[in-house]
Coordinates of C-alpha atoms and ligand atoms in Angstrom, one line a residue:
X191 CA -3.8 -7.4 10.2
X192 CA -2.1 -10.5 11.8
X193 CA -4.4 -11.8 14.6
X194 CA -7.4 -9.5 14.3
X195 CA -10.9 -10.7 14.0
X196 CA -13.1 -9.4 12.0
X197 CA -16.8 -10.2 12.1
X198 CA -18.1 -9.7 8.4
X199 CA -21.7 -9.3 8.1
X200 CA -23.4 -10.2 4.4
X201 CA -27.1 -8.4 3.9
X202 CA -29.0 -9.3 1.2
X203 CA -27.7 -7.6 -2.1
X204 CA -26.4 -8.5 -5.6
X205 CA -23.1 -6.9 -4.3
X206 CA -23.1 -10.2 -2.1
X207 CA -20.8 -11.9 -4.7
X208 CA -18.1 -9.2 -4.1
X209 CA -17.7 -10.1 -0.2
X210 CA -16.5 -13.6 -1.3
X211 CA -13.4 -11.4 -2.5
X212 CA -13.7 -9.1 0.7
X213 CA -13.0 -12.2 2.7
X214 CA -10.2 -13.5 0.2
X215 CA -8.2 -9.8 1.0
X216 CA -8.7 -9.7 4.6
X217 CA -7.6 -13.1 5.2
X218 CA -4.2 -12.4 2.9
X219 CA -3.7 -9.4 5.2
X220 CA -3.5 -11.9 8.1
X221 CA -7.2 -11.3 9.5
X222 CA -9.3 -13.7 11.0
X223 CA -12.9 -13.7 9.2
X224 CA -16.2 -14.8 10.6
X225 CA -19.0 -14.2 8.1
X226 CA -22.4 -13.8 9.3
X227 CA -25.1 -14.0 7.0
X228 CA -28.8 -12.6 6.9
X229 CA -31.5 -14.8 5.4
X230 CA -31.5 -12.6 2.5
X231 CA -27.9 -12.7 1.7
X232 CA -28.4 -16.6 1.6
X233 CA -30.7 -15.7 -1.8
X234 CA -27.8 -14.2 -3.4
X235 CA -24.6 -16.2 -2.4
X236 CA -24.3 -19.3 -0.9
X237 CA -22.8 -20.3 2.8
X238 CA -19.9 -22.7 1.6
X239 CA -18.1 -20.3 -0.6
X240 CA -17.6 -18.2 2.5
X241 CA -17.1 -21.3 4.8
X242 CA -14.0 -22.0 2.4
X243 CA -12.7 -18.8 2.0
X244 CA -12.3 -17.9 5.7
X245 CA -12.0 -21.3 7.1
X246 CA -14.9 -21.1 9.5
X247 CA -18.5 -22.3 9.3
X248 CA -20.9 -19.4 8.7
X249 CA -23.1 -17.9 11.1
X250 CA -26.6 -17.1 9.9
X251 CA -29.1 -18.1 13.2
X252 CA -29.8 -16.6 17.0
X253 CA -31.4 -19.9 17.2
X254 CA -28.7 -22.2 16.1
X255 CA -28.3 -24.5 19.2
X256 CA -25.2 -26.1 18.1
X257 CA -23.3 -22.7 17.3
X258 CA -24.5 -20.6 20.0
X259 CA -23.0 -23.9 22.1
X260 CA -19.5 -23.5 20.5
X261 CA -19.8 -19.5 20.9
X262 CA -22.8 -17.7 22.0
X263 CA -23.9 -14.8 20.5
X264 CA -22.6 -12.6 22.9
X265 CA -19.6 -14.1 22.8
X266 CA -18.9 -13.6 19.3
X267 CA -19.6 -9.8 19.6
X268 CA -17.2 -9.5 22.1
X269 CA -14.5 -11.8 20.2
X270 CA -14.5 -9.3 17.2
X271 CA -12.3 -6.4 16.8
X272 CA -14.5 -4.9 13.8
X273 CA -17.5 -5.4 12.8
X274 CA -18.0 -5.0 8.9
X275 CA -21.2 -4.9 7.0
X276 CA -20.8 -5.5 3.2
X277 CA -22.7 -5.3 1.6
X278 CA -25.4 -3.2 3.7
X279 CA -28.8 -3.5 2.0
X280 CA -31.4 -0.5 2.8
X281 CA -33.2 -2.5 5.0
X282 CA -30.4 -3.5 7.3
X283 CA -29.4 0.4 7.5
X284 CA -32.9 1.0 8.8
X285 CA -32.8 -1.9 11.2
X286 CA -29.6 -1.1 12.4
X287 CA -30.7 2.7 12.7
X288 CA -33.7 1.4 14.9
X289 CA -31.8 -0.7 17.1
X290 CA -33.5 -3.8 15.8
X291 CA -32.1 -7.2 17.2
X292 CA -34.3 -9.4 14.9
X293 CA -31.8 -11.3 13.6
X294 CA -28.0 -12.7 14.5
X295 CA -26.1 -9.9 12.5
X296 CA -28.4 -7.0 13.7
X297 CA -28.3 -8.5 17.5
X298 CA -24.3 -8.7 17.0
X299 CA -24.3 -5.3 16.2
X300 CA -26.3 -4.1 19.3
X301 CA -24.0 -6.5 21.6
X302 CA -20.6 -5.5 20.2
X303 CA -18.6 -2.5 21.7
X304 CA -16.0 -3.1 18.3
X305 CA -16.3 0.0 15.8
X306 CA -18.8 -1.2 13.2
X307 CA -18.3 0.1 9.6
X308 CA -20.7 -0.4 7.0
X309 CA -20.5 -0.3 3.1
X310 CA -24.0 0.1 1.7
X311 CA -25.1 -1.4 -1.5
X312 CA -28.3 -0.3 -3.1
X313 CA -30.4 0.7 -6.1
X314 CA -29.7 4.6 -6.5
X315 CA -32.9 5.4 -6.0
X316 CA -33.2 3.2 -2.4
X317 CA -30.3 4.9 -1.4
X318 CA -31.2 8.8 -2.1
X319 CA -34.8 8.0 -0.7
X320 CA -34.9 10.4 2.5
X321 CA -35.7 7.6 5.1
X322 CA -32.6 6.0 4.1
X323 CA -30.7 9.1 4.3
X324 CA -31.8 9.7 7.8
X325 CA -30.7 6.3 8.9
X326 CA -27.6 6.8 7.2
X327 CA -27.4 10.2 9.3
X328 CA -28.6 8.5 12.8
X329 CA -26.1 5.8 11.9
X330 CA -23.4 8.6 11.6
X331 CA -24.2 10.3 14.8
X332 CA -23.7 7.3 16.5
X333 CA -20.3 6.7 15.4
X334 CA -20.8 4.1 12.6
X335 CA -18.5 4.2 10.0
X336 CA -19.8 4.3 6.3
X337 CA -17.6 3.4 3.4
X338 CA -19.2 4.4 0.3
X339 CA -21.4 3.9 -2.2
X340 CA -19.7 4.4 -5.1
X341 CA -21.2 6.2 -8.0
X342 CA -21.3 4.2 -10.9
X343 CA -23.8 1.8 -13.3
X344 CA -25.9 -0.7 -11.0
X345 CA -26.8 -4.5 -11.7
X346 CA -30.5 -3.0 -12.1
X347 CA -29.7 -0.8 -15.1
X348 CA -29.8 2.8 -13.3
X349 CA -26.6 4.6 -12.7
X350 CA -25.7 6.8 -9.8
X351 CA -24.6 6.2 -6.2
X352 CA -25.4 2.8 -4.5
X353 CA -22.6 0.6 -6.0
X354 CA -20.6 -1.0 -3.4
X355 CA -16.7 0.2 -3.0
X356 CA -14.3 -2.2 -4.6
X357 CA -13.2 -5.0 -1.9
X358 CA -9.9 -3.9 -1.9
X359 CA -11.1 -0.4 -1.4
X360 CA -12.7 -1.6 1.7
X361 CA -9.8 -3.4 2.8
X362 CA -7.8 -0.3 2.8
X363 CA -10.5 1.6 4.4
X364 CA -10.7 -0.4 7.6
X365 CA -7.0 -1.9 8.0
X366 CA -6.4 1.5 10.0
X367 CA -8.9 1.0 12.0
X368 CA -7.7 -2.4 13.1
X369 CA -4.0 -1.8 13.6
X370 CA -4.1 1.4 14.9
X371 CA -1.8 3.9 14.7
X372 CA 1.9 3.3 13.6
X373 CA 5.3 5.0 13.8
X374 CA 4.5 7.0 10.3
X375 CA 0.7 7.7 10.9
X376 CA -0.2 11.0 9.4
X377 CA 3.3 10.9 7.6
X378 CA 3.4 11.0 3.7
X379 CA 6.4 8.9 2.4
X380 CA 7.7 8.4 -1.6
X381 CA 8.9 5.5 -2.7
X382 CA 10.7 5.1 -6.4
X383 CA 11.2 1.4 -7.3
X384 CA 12.2 -0.5 -10.1
X385 CA 14.4 -0.1 -13.5
X386 CA 13.7 3.0 -15.8
X387 CA 13.8 2.4 -19.3
X388 CA 15.9 4.9 -21.6
X389 CA 14.5 4.6 -25.6
X390 CA 17.1 4.1 -28.2
X391 CA 14.1 3.5 -30.7
X392 CA 10.6 2.1 -30.5
X393 CA 11.6 -1.2 -30.0
X394 CA 14.5 -0.7 -27.8
X395 CA 15.8 0.5 -24.3
X396 CA 18.7 0.6 -21.9
X397 CA 17.7 0.0 -18.6
X398 CA 19.0 -1.3 -15.0
X399 CA 18.8 -4.9 -13.3
X400 CA 16.0 -4.6 -11.0
X401 CA 13.0 -6.5 -10.2
X402 CA 11.4 -3.8 -7.9
X403 CA 10.9 -6.2 -5.0
X404 CA 12.7 -4.7 -2.4
X405 CA 11.4 -1.3 -3.3
X406 CA 7.7 -2.6 -3.4
X407 CA 8.5 -4.6 0.1
X408 CA 9.8 -1.5 1.3
X409 CA 6.1 0.7 0.3
X410 CA 4.0 -2.3 1.6
X411 CA 6.1 -1.9 5.0
X412 CA 5.2 1.9 5.4
X413 CA 2.2 1.4 4.6
X414 CA 1.8 -1.3 7.5
X415 CA 3.5 1.4 9.9
X416 CA 0.6 3.8 9.3
X417 CA 2.0 6.2 6.3
X418 CA 0.5 7.3 3.3
X419 CA 2.5 6.2 0.4
X420 CA 3.5 6.9 -3.2
X421 CA 5.0 4.4 -5.0
X422 CA 6.8 6.2 -8.4
X423 CA 7.8 2.9 -10.1
X424 CA 9.6 1.9 -13.4
X425 CA 8.1 -1.2 -15.3
X426 CA 8.1 -4.3 -13.2
X427 CA 5.8 -7.7 -13.4
X428 CA 4.6 -6.9 -9.6
X429 CA 1.0 -6.0 -8.5
X430 CA 1.0 -2.4 -6.5
X431 CA 0.6 -3.1 -2.8
X432 CA -2.5 -2.6 -1.1
X433 CA -3.4 0.6 0.1
X434 CA -0.6 1.9 -1.8
X435 CA -0.7 5.0 -4.5
X436 CA 1.1 4.0 -7.5
X437 CA 2.4 6.2 -10.3
X438 CA 3.9 4.2 -13.2
X439 CA 6.5 5.9 -15.2
X440 CA 9.1 4.6 -17.5
X441 CA 12.3 6.6 -18.0
X442 CA 14.3 8.7 -15.6
X443 CA 12.7 11.8 -16.7
X444 CA 10.0 10.8 -16.0
X445 CA 10.4 9.6 -12.7
X446 CA 12.1 13.0 -11.7
X447 CA 8.6 14.6 -12.7
X448 CA 6.6 12.4 -10.9
X449 CA 8.7 12.6 -7.9
X450 CA 8.9 16.7 -8.3
X451 CA 5.0 16.6 -8.5
X452 CA 5.0 14.7 -5.5
X453 CA 7.4 16.5 -3.4
X454 CA 5.8 19.5 -1.6
X455 CA 3.8 17.0 0.5
X456 CA 5.8 14.6 1.3
X457 CA 8.0 14.0 4.5
X458 CA 10.2 11.2 3.6
X459 CA 11.8 9.7 0.2
X460 CA 13.1 6.6 0.0
X461 CA 15.0 6.1 -3.4
X462 CA 15.1 2.2 -4.0
X463 CA 15.0 2.7 -7.8
X464 CA 17.7 1.4 -10.2
X465 CA 17.7 4.7 -12.0
X466 CA 19.8 4.8 -15.3
X467 CA 22.2 6.9 -14.8
X468 CA 22.5 7.7 -18.6
X469 CA 20.3 7.8 -21.3
X470 CA 20.8 8.0 -25.2
X471 CA 21.2 11.4 -26.7
X472 CA 19.0 10.4 -29.4
X473 CA 15.8 8.4 -29.6
X474 CA 15.4 7.5 -33.3
X475 CA 11.7 7.7 -34.3
X476 CA 12.1 4.4 -36.3
X477 CA 13.9 0.9 -35.8
X478 CA 17.3 1.5 -35.8
X479 CA 18.6 -0.8 -38.9
X480 CA 21.6 -3.2 -38.6
X481 CA 23.7 -1.5 -41.4
X482 CA 27.2 -1.5 -39.8
X483 CA 29.4 -3.8 -38.2
X484 CA 29.7 -1.5 -35.3
X485 CA 27.4 0.6 -33.3
X486 CA 28.4 3.7 -30.9
X487 CA 25.8 5.1 -28.6
X488 CA 26.1 8.5 -27.3
X489 CA 24.8 9.0 -23.8
X490 CA 24.2 11.8 -21.7
X491 CA 23.3 12.0 -17.8
X492 CA 20.2 11.6 -16.4
X493 CA 19.1 13.9 -13.3
X494 CA 20.2 12.2 -10.1
X495 CA 16.7 12.3 -8.4
X496 CA 17.5 11.3 -4.8
X497 CA 20.2 14.3 -4.9
X498 CA 18.4 16.7 -6.1
X499 CA 15.6 16.1 -3.6
X500 CA 18.3 15.9 -0.8
X501 CA 19.6 19.1 -2.5
X502 CA 16.6 21.4 -1.9
X503 CA 16.8 24.2 1.1
X504 CA 13.3 22.9 2.7
X505 CA 13.7 19.0 2.0
X506 CA 12.3 15.5 3.3
X507 CA 14.1 13.0 5.3
X508 CA 16.3 11.2 2.6
X509 CA 17.0 7.6 2.3
X510 CA 19.1 6.4 -0.9
X511 CA 20.2 2.9 -1.8
X512 CA 23.3 1.7 -2.8
X513 CA 24.3 -1.4 -5.0
X514 CA 27.6 -2.4 -4.5
X515 CA 29.8 -5.0 -5.9
X516 CA 32.9 -3.9 -3.8
X517 CA 34.1 -1.9 -1.0
X518 CA 30.5 -1.7 -0.1
X519 CA 30.7 0.4 3.6
X520 CA 33.6 2.6 2.1
X521 CA 31.2 3.2 -1.2
X522 CA 28.0 3.7 0.4
X523 CA 29.5 6.6 3.1
X524 CA 30.8 8.2 0.3
X525 CA 27.6 8.2 -1.5
X526 CA 25.4 9.4 2.0
X527 CA 28.1 12.6 1.9
X528 CA 28.2 13.2 -1.5
X529 CA 24.8 13.0 -2.4
X530 CA 23.8 14.7 1.3
X531 CA 21.3 12.0 2.5
X532 CA 20.1 11.4 6.1
X533 CA 20.6 7.6 5.4
X534 CA 22.1 4.9 2.9
X535 CA 21.0 1.5 2.7
X536 CA 23.9 -0.6 0.9
X537 CA 23.9 -4.4 -0.4
X538 CA 26.3 -6.2 -2.2
X539 CA 25.3 -6.9 -5.4
X540 CA 26.7 -9.4 -8.3
X541 CA 26.8 -13.4 -9.0
X542 CA 23.2 -14.7 -7.5
X543 CA 23.0 -11.7 -4.8
X544 CA 20.2 -9.3 -4.3
X545 CA 18.9 -9.2 -7.9
X546 CA 15.4 -11.3 -8.8
X547 CA 16.3 -12.8 -5.0
X548 CA 13.6 -13.7 -2.8
X549 CA 15.9 -12.2 0.2
X550 CA 18.5 -9.8 0.8
X551 CA 20.8 -8.4 3.4
X552 CA 21.3 -4.8 4.1
X553 CA 24.0 -2.5 5.7
X554 CA 22.3 0.7 6.8
X555 CA 24.5 4.3 7.9
X556 CA 23.2 7.2 8.5
X557 CA 24.5 10.5 9.4
X558 CA 26.8 11.0 12.8
X559 CA 28.5 7.7 12.1
X560 CA 25.8 5.2 13.0
X561 CA 25.6 1.7 11.4
X562 CA 23.3 -1.2 11.8
X563 CA 23.5 -4.1 9.8
X564 CA 20.2 -6.1 8.8
X565 CA 20.9 -9.7 8.2
X566 CA 19.8 -11.7 5.3
X567 CA 16.4 -12.3 5.5
X568 CA 13.1 -12.5 3.0
X569 CA 12.6 -9.1 1.4
X570 CA 9.4 -8.3 3.3
X571 CA 10.8 -9.2 6.7
X572 CA 14.0 -7.0 5.5
X573 CA 11.7 -4.0 4.5
X574 CA 10.1 -4.3 8.0
X575 CA 12.8 -4.1 10.0
X576 CA 14.5 -1.4 7.8
X577 CA 11.2 0.9 8.2
X578 CA 11.8 0.6 11.8
X579 CA 15.7 1.7 11.8
X580 CA 14.0 4.2 9.8
X581 CA 11.6 5.4 12.4
X582 CA 13.9 5.8 14.5
X583 CA 16.2 7.8 13.0
X584 CA 13.5 10.2 11.4
X585 CA 12.1 10.8 14.7
X586 CA 15.4 11.8 16.2
X587 CA 15.8 14.1 13.5
X588 CA 12.7 15.9 13.6
X589 CA 12.8 16.2 17.4
X590 CA 16.5 17.2 17.3
X591 CA 15.9 19.6 14.3
X592 CA 12.4 20.4 13.2
X593 CA 13.0 22.6 10.7
X594 CA 16.6 21.9 10.0
X595 CA 18.5 22.4 6.4
X596 CA 20.2 19.4 6.7
X597 CA 23.2 20.1 4.5
X598 CA 24.6 22.7 7.0
X599 CA 25.9 20.1 9.3
X600 CA 27.7 17.7 6.6
X601 CA 31.0 19.6 7.2
Ligands
CTP277 N1 19.5 7.3 -7.7 C1 18.4 8.4 -8.4 N2 18.7 9.0 -9.6 C2 19.8 8.6 -10.4 C3 20.8 7.7 -10.4 C4 20.3 7.2 -8.6 O1 17.7 8.8 -7.7 N3 19.8 9.5 -11.5 C5 19.2 7.1 -6.3 C6 19.2 5.6 -6.7 O2 17.6 5.0 -6.6 C7 19.8 5.0 -5.3 C8 20.6 5.9 -5.0 O3 20.9 7.1 -6.3 O4 19.2 5.3 -4.0 C9 22.0 5.4 -5.3 O5 22.3 4.7 -7.1 P1 23.7 4.6 -7.9 O6 23.1 4.7 -8.9 O7 23.9 3.4 -7.1 O8 24.8 5.7 -7.2 P2 25.3 6.6 -8.2 O9 25.6 7.8 -7.3 O10 25.3 6.8 -9.4 O11 26.9 6.0 -7.9 P3 27.5 5.0 -9.1 O12 28.9 5.3 -9.6 O13 27.9 3.5 -8.4 O14 26.6 4.8 -10.1

């Protein structure tokens, strides 16, 4: 949302305290936020909170000569790329439906040509009231978008529809309106990330070294490029990226099952996960005691998730990762062909390289002999460059062979 202008209207309801967090969520995604409060909103939360979070003085009056001199209300209405009213009270919905211009926020809604989104919040009986429902229908007819309300416990002690959506949910829903379509709009992408853990006993496991940072950055970059993203993640210490559906798994078998579930509805698979290649044949029910001087474990192969998806007759566009300590290009090329991938992203790992680092470099190879080197950069920047590269190859492949069985032309 970098550089986008959000005019956040806050009206009078107890959910106004959540709007402070909403400002944080919008600002952290790069938006510039101008808060406009109604008189009733000021009964619930102080303007200083919003000023501190948004970095801009709050506007609340049509008749503030100083503020109007700096940016008049018509200029402010033009400044907005999006008008978001959260919470939107029953009274505000009524005033909006009737085209009133009796305070600054209502006037701005009339004067703007930007999309308007409202997040209603009120007592469930007030929401269900025919007057409110008629107003909601009128607003919908005029193209005003409604996000929520959610159903649940209310501050008044009742239960039902009327809760404002959570700030992150609201930010996720308005983001596509602000950023417009991207190269992956309308496409579903599955990203695997993190390590897997293969249990030995209730307290021990075999795992791979992986922080998940690259995979999470890739998921976020696909989301920013308009994709609907499912992130199937092994255990990591990272929060799920905004707007991404996260499926948490532990073992390779669970990751495989989760990928199989999503497979019918995805167009791309990007496998960044460091999946364990082997798992213990037996998992002890009780903790293994140290009774012997040495211990031999019997391990068996796990299913190669990436290769099994790539071997499907009707399969998504498949991008693999390869972590190599030597002969990076040669090993990556061999994996691209052996696993029947569309693209492979290789990085050199080893002493202080790639693992747990904030930055990384990638060599990307694709079918037909293409290659690109993505220079060392913070993982978020690298992920954005990688997603652009994948977009070029993906769209070229879907144009060239929309129904392709990609196994055929590897020779
Ligand atoms: N991968 C997978 N399922 C596995 C193992 C690997 O999906 N059970 C995926 C990884 O997510 C990665 C790619 O396969 O995208 C490369 O994995 P890697 O283990 O480096 O390749 P291998 O073919 O197992 O080769 P190596 O002998 O180097 O381990």
